[in-house]
Amino acid sequence: MKFSLRFWFLSTAFLLVFIMSLLFTYSHHSMASLDLGGLNGFHQVKLVPGYAGMQRLSKEGLLVKSCACHRCAMEPSDTTWFDSRFDDHISPVWTKENMDLPLDVQRWWMMLQPQFKSHNLHEVLSKLFQIVPGEDPYRSRESPSCRRCAVVGNSGNLRGSGYGQDINGHTFIMRMNQAPTVGFESDVGSRTTHHFMYPESARNLPANVSFVLVPFKALDLLWIASALSTGQIRFTYAPVKPFLRVDKERVQIYNPAFFKYIHDRWTEHHGRYPSTGMLVLFFALHVCDEVNVFGFGADGHGNWHHYWENNRYAGEFRKTGVHDADFEAHIVDILEKTNKISVYRGH
């Protein structure tokens, strides 16, 4: 009799364990796979625990956002289009730690603007990083934080937009090339935290602005080192400033590996290489929690001039083949539809 009771008790216990195991497995599978149908191009997405932007579980088992913003760009998206392209292991900044480029990246980058004289990149960068920090300023993050970034293009659609105050309210405000603000403050804002330029478009910057050099060749690296010291280099393929007044401690170098990553994964080899606008947009997507885009695309009349000028040849650059403006506009549209960015289209 004792044996029968013991057998019945053990059998019941094993049965309960088996049932609980089945329930746990089913619920885990349901939580780890979201069926996001109903919108064109959306697919089932698996939430992999190792994903860099995944929401965290608190001690109470509740989902915790990966940033303190209303919308976090780094969180898992509801389409595989973004998740299959995004790679947070590639740093947007060229630093002492990633000086040595993969061979395929180096070959591609050095053919953007070929030179007759070859240079040892490691030596050039080693000397440059004695002048500028050569560190990744985005690695350490306060958690939770909300790093709101405005990527401000140069489109004529900014004129009369009245976006200036909204732009000024962002944590980072990223501009590119000429981008004057004086006289246009009500539409484009007055603050700048990051200014992206190449040597031929470079200009002096206030002490609180980061100069982000977009290099196309080794000579560009030699130029920035010279412009911050001896002033010996005055010409690349065009005249350049021999001296540059910027805050040396804020100088950053755009990583060619990140440049090629955008060309391969995002613009998919449309055009010879991505436009500066694309380079800045994806830089922001990798270092910011929330990305808002201003001054991209044509104005309300279909013109492609800059906000500070009336260009009677508006749109001609779209036919050169260097950049594919139409495909890049398509990428911006998809990023907006998948809630990775917000686009302010002005007038």
PDB file of C-alpha atoms in Angstrom, residues 150-155 173-180 192 194-198 201 203 212 214 275-281 293-296 306-308:
ATOM      1  CA  ALA A 150      19.177  66.809 -35.476  1.00  0.00           C
ATOM      2  CA  VAL A 151      20.736  66.036 -38.856  1.00  0.00           C
ATOM      3  CA  VAL A 152      20.481  69.318 -40.753  1.00  0.00           C
ATOM      4  CA  GLY A 153      20.918  69.186 -44.515  1.00  0.00           C
ATOM      5  CA  ASN A 154      21.245  72.160 -46.834  1.00  0.00           C
ATOM      6  CA  SER A 155      18.043  71.919 -48.882  1.00  0.00           C
ATOM      7  CA  ILE A 173      23.079  69.241 -34.050  1.00  0.00           C
ATOM      8  CA  MET A 174      24.946  67.920 -37.084  1.00  0.00           C
ATOM      9  CA  ARG A 175      25.610  70.054 -40.158  1.00  0.00           C
ATOM     10  CA  MET A 176      27.631  69.467 -43.314  1.00  0.00           C
ATOM     11  CA  ASN A 177      29.855  71.428 -45.704  1.00  0.00           C
ATOM     12  CA  GLN A 178      29.048  75.152 -46.027  1.00  0.00           C
ATOM     13  CA  ALA A 179      25.802  75.318 -43.956  1.00  0.00           C
ATOM     14  CA  PRO A 180      25.717  78.994 -42.892  1.00  0.00           C
ATOM     15  CA  THR A 192      25.981  73.378 -34.029  1.00  0.00           C
ATOM     16  CA  HIS A 194      29.143  68.589 -35.135  1.00  0.00           C
ATOM     17  CA  HIS A 195      30.236  69.926 -38.514  1.00  0.00           C
ATOM     18  CA  PHE A 196      31.147  67.363 -41.192  1.00  0.00           C
ATOM     19  CA  MET A 197      33.517  68.587 -43.899  1.00  0.00           C
ATOM     20  CA  TYR A 198      36.218  67.400 -46.250  1.00  0.00           C
ATOM     21  CA  SER A 201      34.984  72.508 -47.973  1.00  0.00           C
ATOM     22  CA  ARG A 203      36.186  76.304 -42.611  1.00  0.00           C
ATOM     23  CA  VAL A 212      34.404  65.788 -38.234  1.00  0.00           C
ATOM     24  CA  VAL A 214      35.375  63.065 -43.983  1.00  0.00           C
ATOM     25  CA  SER A 275      26.534  61.539 -50.336  1.00  0.00           C
ATOM     26  CA  THR A 276      27.647  63.524 -47.307  1.00  0.00           C
ATOM     27  CA  GLY A 277      24.013  63.600 -46.217  1.00  0.00           C
ATOM     28  CA  MET A 278      23.934  59.801 -46.052  1.00  0.00           C
ATOM     29  CA  LEU A 279      27.248  59.701 -44.192  1.00  0.00           C
ATOM     30  CA  VAL A 280      25.951  62.087 -41.529  1.00  0.00           C
ATOM     31  CA  LEU A 281      22.522  60.420 -41.276  1.00  0.00           C
ATOM     32  CA  VAL A 293      16.161  64.975 -40.124  1.00  0.00           C
ATOM     33  CA  PHE A 294      15.814  68.500 -41.528  1.00  0.00           C
ATOM     34  CA  GLY A 295      16.708  69.985 -44.910  1.00  0.00           C
ATOM     35  CA  PHE A 296      16.866  66.826 -47.031  1.00  0.00           C
ATOM     36  CA  HIS A 306      20.665  75.234 -51.105  1.00  0.00           C
ATOM     37  CA  TYR A 307      18.689  77.311 -48.612  1.00  0.00           C
ATOM     38  CA  TRP A 308      21.119  80.231 -48.888  1.00  0.00           C
TER      39      TRP A 308
END
